[in-house]
Structure formats: C-alpha cells, structure tokens
Tab-separated table of C-alpha atoms in Angstrom:
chain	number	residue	atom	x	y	z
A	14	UNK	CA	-7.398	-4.309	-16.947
A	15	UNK	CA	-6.938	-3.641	-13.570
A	16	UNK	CA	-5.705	-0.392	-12.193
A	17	UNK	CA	-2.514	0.274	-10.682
A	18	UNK	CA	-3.932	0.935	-7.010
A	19	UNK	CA	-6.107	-2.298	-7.131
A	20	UNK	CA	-3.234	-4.080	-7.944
A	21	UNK	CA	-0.840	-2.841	-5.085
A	22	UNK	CA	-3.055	-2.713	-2.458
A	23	UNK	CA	-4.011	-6.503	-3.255
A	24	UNK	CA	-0.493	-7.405	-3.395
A	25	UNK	CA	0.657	-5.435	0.152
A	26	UNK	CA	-2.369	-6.948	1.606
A	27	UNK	CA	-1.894	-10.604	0.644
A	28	UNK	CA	1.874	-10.333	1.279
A	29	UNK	CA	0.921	-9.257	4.830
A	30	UNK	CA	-2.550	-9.869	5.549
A	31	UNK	CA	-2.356	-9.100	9.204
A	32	UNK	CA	0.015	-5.739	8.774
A	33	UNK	CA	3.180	-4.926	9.436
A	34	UNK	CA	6.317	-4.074	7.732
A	35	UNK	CA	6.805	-5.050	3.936
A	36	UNK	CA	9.747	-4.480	1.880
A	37	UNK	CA	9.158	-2.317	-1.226
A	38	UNK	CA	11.182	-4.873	-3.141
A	39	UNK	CA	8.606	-7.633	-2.833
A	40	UNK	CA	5.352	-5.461	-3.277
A	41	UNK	CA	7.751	-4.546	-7.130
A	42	UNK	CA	8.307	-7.994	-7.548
A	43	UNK	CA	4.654	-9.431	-6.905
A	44	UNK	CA	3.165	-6.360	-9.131
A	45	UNK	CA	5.159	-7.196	-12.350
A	46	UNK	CA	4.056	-11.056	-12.211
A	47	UNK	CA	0.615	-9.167	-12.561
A	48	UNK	CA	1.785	-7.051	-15.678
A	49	UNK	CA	2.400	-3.926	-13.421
A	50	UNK	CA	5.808	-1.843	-14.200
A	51	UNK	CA	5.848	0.266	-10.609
A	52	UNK	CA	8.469	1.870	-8.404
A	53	UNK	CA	8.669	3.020	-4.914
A	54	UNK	CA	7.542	6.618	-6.318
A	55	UNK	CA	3.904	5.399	-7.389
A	56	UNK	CA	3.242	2.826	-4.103
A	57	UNK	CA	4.075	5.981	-2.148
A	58	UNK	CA	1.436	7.524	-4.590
A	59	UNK	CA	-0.757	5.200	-4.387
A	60	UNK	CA	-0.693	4.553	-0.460
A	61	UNK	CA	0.405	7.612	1.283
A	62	UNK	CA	0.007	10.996	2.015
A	63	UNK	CA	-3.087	13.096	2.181
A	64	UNK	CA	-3.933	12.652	-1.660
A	65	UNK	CA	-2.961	8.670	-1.697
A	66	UNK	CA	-5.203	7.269	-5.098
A	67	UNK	CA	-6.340	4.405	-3.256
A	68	UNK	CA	-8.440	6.567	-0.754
A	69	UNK	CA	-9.568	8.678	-3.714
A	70	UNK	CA	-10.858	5.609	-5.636
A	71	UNK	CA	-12.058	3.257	-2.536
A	72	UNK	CA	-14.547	5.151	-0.765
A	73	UNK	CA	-15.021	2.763	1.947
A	74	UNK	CA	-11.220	2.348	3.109
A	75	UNK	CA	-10.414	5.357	5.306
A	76	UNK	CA	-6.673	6.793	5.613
A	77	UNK	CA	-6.655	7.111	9.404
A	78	UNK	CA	-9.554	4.260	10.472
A	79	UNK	CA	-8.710	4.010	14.021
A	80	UNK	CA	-6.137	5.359	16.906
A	81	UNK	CA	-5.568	8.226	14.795
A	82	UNK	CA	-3.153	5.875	13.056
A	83	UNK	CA	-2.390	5.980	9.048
A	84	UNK	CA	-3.421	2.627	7.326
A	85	UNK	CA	-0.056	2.857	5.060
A	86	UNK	CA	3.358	4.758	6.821
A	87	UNK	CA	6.326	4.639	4.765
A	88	UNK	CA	9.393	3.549	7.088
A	89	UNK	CA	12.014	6.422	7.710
A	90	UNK	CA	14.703	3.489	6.343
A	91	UNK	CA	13.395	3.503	2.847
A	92	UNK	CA	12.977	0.057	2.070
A	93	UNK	CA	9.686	-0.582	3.671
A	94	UNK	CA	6.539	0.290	4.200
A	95	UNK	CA	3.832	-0.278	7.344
A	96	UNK	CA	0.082	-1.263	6.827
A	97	UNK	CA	-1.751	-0.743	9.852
A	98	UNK	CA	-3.689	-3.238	9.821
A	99	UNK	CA	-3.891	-5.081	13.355
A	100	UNK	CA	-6.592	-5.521	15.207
C-alpha cells in the first residue's frame, strides 16, 4: 500500500509535469481514484512548510533546490498550489 505522500506527489507531478499552478480540487480528485481519502489540510502537510512529510521521507528531493525557491508554495487564493518545477 502506498503511502499518502507517494501518492500526492505522483499525482501533482503527473498533473503538471513541468510546474506550475494546480488546483487542489484535481490533486483530491486524482488521489481517491488511487484509494486515497485526502483534503487540502494533509497536501499542505504533505508538501509545505518546514516539516512537509515528503522531504522527511524522500531524502533526495530538497525543499528549496534552487533560486532559493520552495519546490511546493501554496497560492494566497486557496484553491491552488505551485510546484516549482521549471527549468
């Protein structure tokens, strides 16, 4: 069974591959056709802030890789979230 993180972080990055903004709506909706019952309150767990699980668990992903910029921002709006993942 896979864990909660693994599961969100595969579904932000497939439903945005190259970064950017993604609705918290669709990262829900693509977790529970895996069998995962989430909210916005665990992807903020999972992907933010300076005890995020993901970077706990995945050694080899760091918070802030480059520019001093956060891989995962929530959006001050409150339906989205930004993966910094451009090159």
């Amino acid at each position: 069974k896979e864990s909660d993180y693994a599961v969100i972080f595969d579904v932000v990055y497939s439903l945005s591959p190259e970064g950017g903004k993604i609705e918290y709506k669709k990262i829900i909706e693509q977790c529970r056709k895996r069998g995962k019952k989430i909210n916005k309150k665990s992807i903020l767990r999972v992907l933010t802030g300076k005890d995020a699980n993901l970077f706990k668990y995945v050694k080899e992903f760091k918070q802030e890789p480059m520019y001093d910029k956060s891989l995962f921002v929530a959006m001050q709006n409150g339906n989205e979230i930004e993966f910094n993942n451009k090159k």
